[in-house]
PDB file of C-alpha atoms in Angstrom:
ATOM      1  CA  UNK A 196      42.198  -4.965  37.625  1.00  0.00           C
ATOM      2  CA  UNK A 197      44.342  -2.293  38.831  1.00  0.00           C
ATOM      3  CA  UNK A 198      44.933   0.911  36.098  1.00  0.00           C
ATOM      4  CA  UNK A 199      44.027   4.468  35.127  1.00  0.00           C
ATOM      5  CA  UNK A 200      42.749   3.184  32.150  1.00  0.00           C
ATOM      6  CA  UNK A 201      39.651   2.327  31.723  1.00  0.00           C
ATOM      7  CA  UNK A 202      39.851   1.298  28.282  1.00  0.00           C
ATOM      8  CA  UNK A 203      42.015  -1.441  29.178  1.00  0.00           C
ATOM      9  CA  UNK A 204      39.262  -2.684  31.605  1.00  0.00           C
ATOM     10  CA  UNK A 205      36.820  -3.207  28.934  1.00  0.00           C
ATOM     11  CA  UNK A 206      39.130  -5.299  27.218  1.00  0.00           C
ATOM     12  CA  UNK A 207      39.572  -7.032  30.100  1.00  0.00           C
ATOM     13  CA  UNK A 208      35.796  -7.603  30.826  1.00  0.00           C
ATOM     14  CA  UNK A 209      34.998  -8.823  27.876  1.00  0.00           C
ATOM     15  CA  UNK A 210      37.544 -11.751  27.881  1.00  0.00           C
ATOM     16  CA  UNK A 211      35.843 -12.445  31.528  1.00  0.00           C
ATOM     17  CA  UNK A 212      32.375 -12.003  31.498  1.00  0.00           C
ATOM     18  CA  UNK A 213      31.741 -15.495  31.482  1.00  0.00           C
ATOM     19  CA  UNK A 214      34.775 -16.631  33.837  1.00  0.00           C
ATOM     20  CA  UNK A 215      35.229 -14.182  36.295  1.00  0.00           C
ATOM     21  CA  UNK A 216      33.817 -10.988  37.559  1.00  0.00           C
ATOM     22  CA  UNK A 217      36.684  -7.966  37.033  1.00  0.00           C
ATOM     23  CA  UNK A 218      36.526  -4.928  39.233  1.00  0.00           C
ATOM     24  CA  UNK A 219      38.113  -1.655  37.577  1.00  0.00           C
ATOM     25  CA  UNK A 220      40.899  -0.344  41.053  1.00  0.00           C
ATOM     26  CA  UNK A 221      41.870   2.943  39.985  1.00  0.00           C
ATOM     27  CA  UNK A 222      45.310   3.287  41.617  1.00  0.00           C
ATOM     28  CA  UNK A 223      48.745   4.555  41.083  1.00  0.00           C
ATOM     29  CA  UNK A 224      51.368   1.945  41.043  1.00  0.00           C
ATOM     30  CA  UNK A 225      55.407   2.539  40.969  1.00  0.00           C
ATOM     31  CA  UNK A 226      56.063   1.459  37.375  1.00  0.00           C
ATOM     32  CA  UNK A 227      60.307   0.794  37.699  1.00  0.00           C
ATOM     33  CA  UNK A 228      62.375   1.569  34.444  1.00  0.00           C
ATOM     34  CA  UNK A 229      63.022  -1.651  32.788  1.00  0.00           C
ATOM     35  CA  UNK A 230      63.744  -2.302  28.965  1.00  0.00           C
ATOM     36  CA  UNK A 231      61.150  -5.715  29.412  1.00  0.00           C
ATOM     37  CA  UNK A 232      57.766  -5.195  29.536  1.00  0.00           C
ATOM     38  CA  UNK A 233      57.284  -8.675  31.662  1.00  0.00           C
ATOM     39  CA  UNK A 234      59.959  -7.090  34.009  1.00  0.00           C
ATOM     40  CA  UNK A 235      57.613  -3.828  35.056  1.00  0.00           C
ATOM     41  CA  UNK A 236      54.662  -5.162  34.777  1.00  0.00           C
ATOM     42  CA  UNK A 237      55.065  -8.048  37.256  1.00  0.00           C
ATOM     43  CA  UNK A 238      56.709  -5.348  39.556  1.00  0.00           C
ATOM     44  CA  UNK A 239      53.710  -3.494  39.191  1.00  0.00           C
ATOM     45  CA  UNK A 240      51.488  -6.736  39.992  1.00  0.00           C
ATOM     46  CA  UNK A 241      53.716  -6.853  43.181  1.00  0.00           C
ATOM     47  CA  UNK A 242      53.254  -3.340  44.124  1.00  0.00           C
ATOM     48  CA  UNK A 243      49.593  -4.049  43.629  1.00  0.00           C
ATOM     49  CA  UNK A 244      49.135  -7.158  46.056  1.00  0.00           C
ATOM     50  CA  UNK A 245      51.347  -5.479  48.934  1.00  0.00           C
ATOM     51  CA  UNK A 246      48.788  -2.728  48.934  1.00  0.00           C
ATOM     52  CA  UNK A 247      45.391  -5.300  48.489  1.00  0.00           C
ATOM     53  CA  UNK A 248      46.126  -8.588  49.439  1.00  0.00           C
ATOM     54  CA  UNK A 249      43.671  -9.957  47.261  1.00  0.00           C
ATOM     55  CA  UNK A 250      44.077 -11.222  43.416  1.00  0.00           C
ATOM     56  CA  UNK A 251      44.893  -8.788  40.951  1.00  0.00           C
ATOM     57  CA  UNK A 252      45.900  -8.143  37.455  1.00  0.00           C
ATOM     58  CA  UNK A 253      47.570  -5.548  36.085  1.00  0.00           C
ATOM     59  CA  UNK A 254      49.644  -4.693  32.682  1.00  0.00           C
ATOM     60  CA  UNK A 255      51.954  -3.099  31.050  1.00  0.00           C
ATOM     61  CA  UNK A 256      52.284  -2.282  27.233  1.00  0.00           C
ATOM     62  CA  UNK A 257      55.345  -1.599  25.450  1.00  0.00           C
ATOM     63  CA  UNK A 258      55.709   0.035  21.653  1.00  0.00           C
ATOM     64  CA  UNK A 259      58.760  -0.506  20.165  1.00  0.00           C
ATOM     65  CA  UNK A 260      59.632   1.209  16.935  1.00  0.00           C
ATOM     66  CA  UNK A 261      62.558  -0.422  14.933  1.00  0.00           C
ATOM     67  CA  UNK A 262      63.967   2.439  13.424  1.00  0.00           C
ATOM     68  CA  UNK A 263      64.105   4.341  16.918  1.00  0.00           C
ATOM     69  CA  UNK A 264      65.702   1.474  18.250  1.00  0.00           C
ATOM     70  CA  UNK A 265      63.086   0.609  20.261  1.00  0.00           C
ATOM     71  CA  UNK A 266      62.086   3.853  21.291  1.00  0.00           C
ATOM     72  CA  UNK A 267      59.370   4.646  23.255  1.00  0.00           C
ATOM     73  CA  UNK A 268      59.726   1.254  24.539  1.00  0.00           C
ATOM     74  CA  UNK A 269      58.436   0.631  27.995  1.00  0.00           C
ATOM     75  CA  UNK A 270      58.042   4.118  27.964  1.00  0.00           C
ATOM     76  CA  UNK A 271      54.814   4.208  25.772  1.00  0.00           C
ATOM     77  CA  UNK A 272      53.000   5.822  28.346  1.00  0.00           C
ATOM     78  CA  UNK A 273      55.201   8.421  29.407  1.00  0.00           C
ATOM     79  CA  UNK A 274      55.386   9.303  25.520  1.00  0.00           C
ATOM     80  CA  UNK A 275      52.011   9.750  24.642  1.00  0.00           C
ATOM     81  CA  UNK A 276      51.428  11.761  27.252  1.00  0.00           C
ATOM     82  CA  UNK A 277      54.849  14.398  26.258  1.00  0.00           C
ATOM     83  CA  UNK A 278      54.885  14.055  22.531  1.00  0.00           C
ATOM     84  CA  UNK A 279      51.741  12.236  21.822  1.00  0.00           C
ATOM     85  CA  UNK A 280      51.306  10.802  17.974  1.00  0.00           C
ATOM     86  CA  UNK A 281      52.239  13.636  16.271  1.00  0.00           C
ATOM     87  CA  UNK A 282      55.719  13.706  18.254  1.00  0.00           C
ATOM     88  CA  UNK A 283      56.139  10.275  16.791  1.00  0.00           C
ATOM     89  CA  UNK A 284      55.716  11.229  13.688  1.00  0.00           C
ATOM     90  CA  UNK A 285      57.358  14.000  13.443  1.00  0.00           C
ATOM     91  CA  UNK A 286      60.401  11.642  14.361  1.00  0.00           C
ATOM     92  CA  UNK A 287      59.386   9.056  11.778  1.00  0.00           C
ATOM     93  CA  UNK A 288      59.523  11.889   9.191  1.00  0.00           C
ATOM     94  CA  UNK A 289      61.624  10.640   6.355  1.00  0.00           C
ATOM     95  CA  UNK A 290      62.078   7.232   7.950  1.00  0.00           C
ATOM     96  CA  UNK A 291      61.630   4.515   5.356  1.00  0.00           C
ATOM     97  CA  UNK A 292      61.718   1.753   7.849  1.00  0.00           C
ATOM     98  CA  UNK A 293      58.311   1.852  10.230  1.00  0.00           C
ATOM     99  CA  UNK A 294      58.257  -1.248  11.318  1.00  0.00           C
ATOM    100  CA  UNK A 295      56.793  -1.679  14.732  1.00  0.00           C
ATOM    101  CA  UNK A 296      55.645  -4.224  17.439  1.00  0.00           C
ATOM    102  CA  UNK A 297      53.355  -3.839  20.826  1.00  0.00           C
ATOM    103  CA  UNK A 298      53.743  -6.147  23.838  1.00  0.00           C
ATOM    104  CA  UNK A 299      51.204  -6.234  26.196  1.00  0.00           C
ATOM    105  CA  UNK A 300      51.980  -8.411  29.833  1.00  0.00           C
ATOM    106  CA  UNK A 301      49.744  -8.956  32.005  1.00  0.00           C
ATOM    107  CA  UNK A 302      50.455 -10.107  35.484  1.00  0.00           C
ATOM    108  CA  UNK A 303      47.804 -11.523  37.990  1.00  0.00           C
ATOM    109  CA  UNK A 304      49.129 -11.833  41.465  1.00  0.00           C
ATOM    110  CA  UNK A 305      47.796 -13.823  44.134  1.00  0.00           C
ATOM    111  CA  UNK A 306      49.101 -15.581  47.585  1.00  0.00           C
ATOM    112  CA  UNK A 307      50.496 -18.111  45.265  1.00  0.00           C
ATOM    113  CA  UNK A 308      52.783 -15.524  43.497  1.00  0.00           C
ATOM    114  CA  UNK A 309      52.553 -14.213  40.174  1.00  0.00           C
ATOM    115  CA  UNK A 310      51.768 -15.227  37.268  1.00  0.00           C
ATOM    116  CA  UNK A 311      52.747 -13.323  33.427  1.00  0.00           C
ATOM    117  CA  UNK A 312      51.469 -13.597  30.083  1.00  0.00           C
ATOM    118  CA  UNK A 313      52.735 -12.097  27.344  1.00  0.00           C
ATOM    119  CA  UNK A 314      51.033 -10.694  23.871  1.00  0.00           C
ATOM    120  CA  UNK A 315      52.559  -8.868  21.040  1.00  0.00           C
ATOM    121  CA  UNK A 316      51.433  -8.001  17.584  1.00  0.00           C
ATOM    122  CA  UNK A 317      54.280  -6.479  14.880  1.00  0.00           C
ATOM    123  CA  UNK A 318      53.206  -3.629  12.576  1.00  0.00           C
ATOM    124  CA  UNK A 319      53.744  -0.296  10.993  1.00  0.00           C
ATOM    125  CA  UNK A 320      53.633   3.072  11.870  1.00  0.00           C
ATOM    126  CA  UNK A 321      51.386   5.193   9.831  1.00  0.00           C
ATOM    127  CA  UNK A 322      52.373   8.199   8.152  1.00  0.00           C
ATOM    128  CA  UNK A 323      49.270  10.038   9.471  1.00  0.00           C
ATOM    129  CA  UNK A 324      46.560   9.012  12.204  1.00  0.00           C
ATOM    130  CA  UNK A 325      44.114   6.877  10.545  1.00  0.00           C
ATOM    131  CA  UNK A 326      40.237   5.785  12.241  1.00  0.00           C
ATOM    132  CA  UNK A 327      38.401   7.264  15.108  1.00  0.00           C
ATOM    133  CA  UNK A 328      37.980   4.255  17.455  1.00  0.00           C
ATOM    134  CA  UNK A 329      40.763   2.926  20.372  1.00  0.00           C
ATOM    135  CA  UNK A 330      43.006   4.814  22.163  1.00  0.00           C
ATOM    136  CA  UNK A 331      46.935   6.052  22.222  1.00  0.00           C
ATOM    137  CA  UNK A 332      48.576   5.341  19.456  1.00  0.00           C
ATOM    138  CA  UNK A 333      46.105   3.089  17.396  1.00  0.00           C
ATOM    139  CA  UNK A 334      45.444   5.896  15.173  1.00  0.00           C
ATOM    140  CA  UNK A 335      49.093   5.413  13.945  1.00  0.00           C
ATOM    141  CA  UNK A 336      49.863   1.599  14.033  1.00  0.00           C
ATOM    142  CA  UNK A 337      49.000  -0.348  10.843  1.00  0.00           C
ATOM    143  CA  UNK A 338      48.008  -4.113  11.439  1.00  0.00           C
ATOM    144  CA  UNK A 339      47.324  -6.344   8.889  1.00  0.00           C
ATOM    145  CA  UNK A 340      46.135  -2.782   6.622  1.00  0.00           C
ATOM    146  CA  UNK A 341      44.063  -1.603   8.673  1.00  0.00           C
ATOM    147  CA  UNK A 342      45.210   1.303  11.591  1.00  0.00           C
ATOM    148  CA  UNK A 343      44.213   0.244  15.097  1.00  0.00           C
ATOM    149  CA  UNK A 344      41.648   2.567  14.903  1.00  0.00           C
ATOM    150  CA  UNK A 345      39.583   1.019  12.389  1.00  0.00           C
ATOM    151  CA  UNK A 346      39.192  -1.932  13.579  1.00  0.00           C
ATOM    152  CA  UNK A 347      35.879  -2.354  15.995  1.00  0.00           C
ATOM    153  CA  UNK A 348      36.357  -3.106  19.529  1.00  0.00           C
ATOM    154  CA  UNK A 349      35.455  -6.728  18.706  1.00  0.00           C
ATOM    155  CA  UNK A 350      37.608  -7.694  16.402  1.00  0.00           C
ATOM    156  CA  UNK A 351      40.438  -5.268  18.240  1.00  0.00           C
ATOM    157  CA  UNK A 352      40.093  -7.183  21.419  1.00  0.00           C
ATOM    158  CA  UNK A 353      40.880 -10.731  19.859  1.00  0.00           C
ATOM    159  CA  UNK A 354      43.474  -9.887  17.178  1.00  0.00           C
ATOM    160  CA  UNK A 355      45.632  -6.764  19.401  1.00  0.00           C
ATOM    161  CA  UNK A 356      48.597  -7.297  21.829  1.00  0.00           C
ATOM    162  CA  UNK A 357      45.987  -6.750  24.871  1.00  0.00           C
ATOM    163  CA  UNK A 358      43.799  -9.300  23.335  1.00  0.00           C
ATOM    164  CA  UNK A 359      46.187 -11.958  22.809  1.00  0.00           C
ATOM    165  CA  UNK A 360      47.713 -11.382  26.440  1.00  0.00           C
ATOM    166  CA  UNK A 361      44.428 -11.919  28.017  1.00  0.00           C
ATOM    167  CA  UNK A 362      43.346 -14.679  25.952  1.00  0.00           C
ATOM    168  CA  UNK A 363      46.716 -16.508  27.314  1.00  0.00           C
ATOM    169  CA  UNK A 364      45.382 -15.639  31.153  1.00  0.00           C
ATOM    170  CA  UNK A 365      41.540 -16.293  30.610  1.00  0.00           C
ATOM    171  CA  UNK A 366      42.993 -20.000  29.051  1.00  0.00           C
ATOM    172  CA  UNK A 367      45.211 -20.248  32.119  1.00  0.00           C
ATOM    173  CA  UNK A 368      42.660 -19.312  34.491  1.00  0.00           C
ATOM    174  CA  UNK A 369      40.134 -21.776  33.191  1.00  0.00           C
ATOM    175  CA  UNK A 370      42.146 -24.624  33.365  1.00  0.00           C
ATOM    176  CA  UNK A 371      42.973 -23.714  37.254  1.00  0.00           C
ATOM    177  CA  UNK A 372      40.841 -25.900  39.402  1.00  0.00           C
ATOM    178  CA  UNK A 373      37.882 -24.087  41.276  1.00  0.00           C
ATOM    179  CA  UNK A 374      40.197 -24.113  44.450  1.00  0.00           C
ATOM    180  CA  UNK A 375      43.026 -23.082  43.237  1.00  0.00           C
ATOM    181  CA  UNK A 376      41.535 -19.167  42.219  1.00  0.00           C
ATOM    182  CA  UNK A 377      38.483 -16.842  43.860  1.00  0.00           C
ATOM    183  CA  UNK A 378      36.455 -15.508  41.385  1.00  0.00           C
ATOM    184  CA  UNK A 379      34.785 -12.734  43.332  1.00  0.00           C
TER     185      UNK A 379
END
């Protein structure tokens, strides 16, 4: 799995532990501007096989904010790391509608091409950070009543965008012959 991040590595290990042995490739990859998350992350998945020739996975996570129209978007990353959460909400000050979705895609390239899958979970932002657990901005996304935060890495990893992305691969992958994939 090629990212910075190794939280999303864990996630991704614990959908495979059982399949398919994932190996964390720390590497930059040119991430294009696109408004679809399915767009950049399967150019990223490209980027990634031209430089390995071997299968990989990589993915891309979107949060889109209603009221902002859309905003930070594809951009998520690029955000957090500028304005963080409390840029966010000091532009959500006063905002009555905080409705809010994440889309996670994850791509898997191989010789055969490449291959997306798509997860997204619709929520609120928070008025303040809420929990101590995940990452980015799971302190102020509400799911279900409960911030991103709160919810234990176990439960997180099945119900969140991420989760339901790689549950849509690891189904995939199983149902792929033995020939058709290399699980090293």
């Amino acid at each position: 799995m090629v990212t910075g991040n190794c939280h999303k590595v864990d996630e991704a290990v614990s959908f495979f532990s059982d399949v398919a042995r994932i190996e964390h490739v720390s590497m930059d990859l040119p991430e294009i501007r696109h408004e679809d998350v399915r767009c950049v992350a399967y150019e990223k998945a490209r980027a990634a096989w031209e430089r390995l020739h071997r299968p990989v996975i990589v993915d891309d996570t979107g949060f889109f904010i209603n009221a902002l129209n859309g905003f930070p978007g594809t951009c998520a990353a690029y955000c957090m790391k500028t304005i963080g959460n409390a840029g966010i909400l000091r532009l959500m000050e006063g905002v009555k509608d905080r409705s809010a979705y994440f889309q996670t895609v994850i791509a898997y390239a191989t010789d055969d091409g490449i291959r997306v899958f798509s997860g997204r979970i619709d929520g609120l932002v928070l008025e303040m950070p809420v929990g101590t657990g995940g990452f980015g901005y799971d302190p102020i996304f509400s799911f279900e009543g409960r911030s991103l935060a709160e919810i234990p890495l176990s439960e997180k990893s099945v119900v969140s965008h991420r989760g339901r992305a790689l549950a849509g691969f690891r189904d995939w992958f199983i149902s792929k012959k033995p020939s058709e994939y290399n699980n090293d």
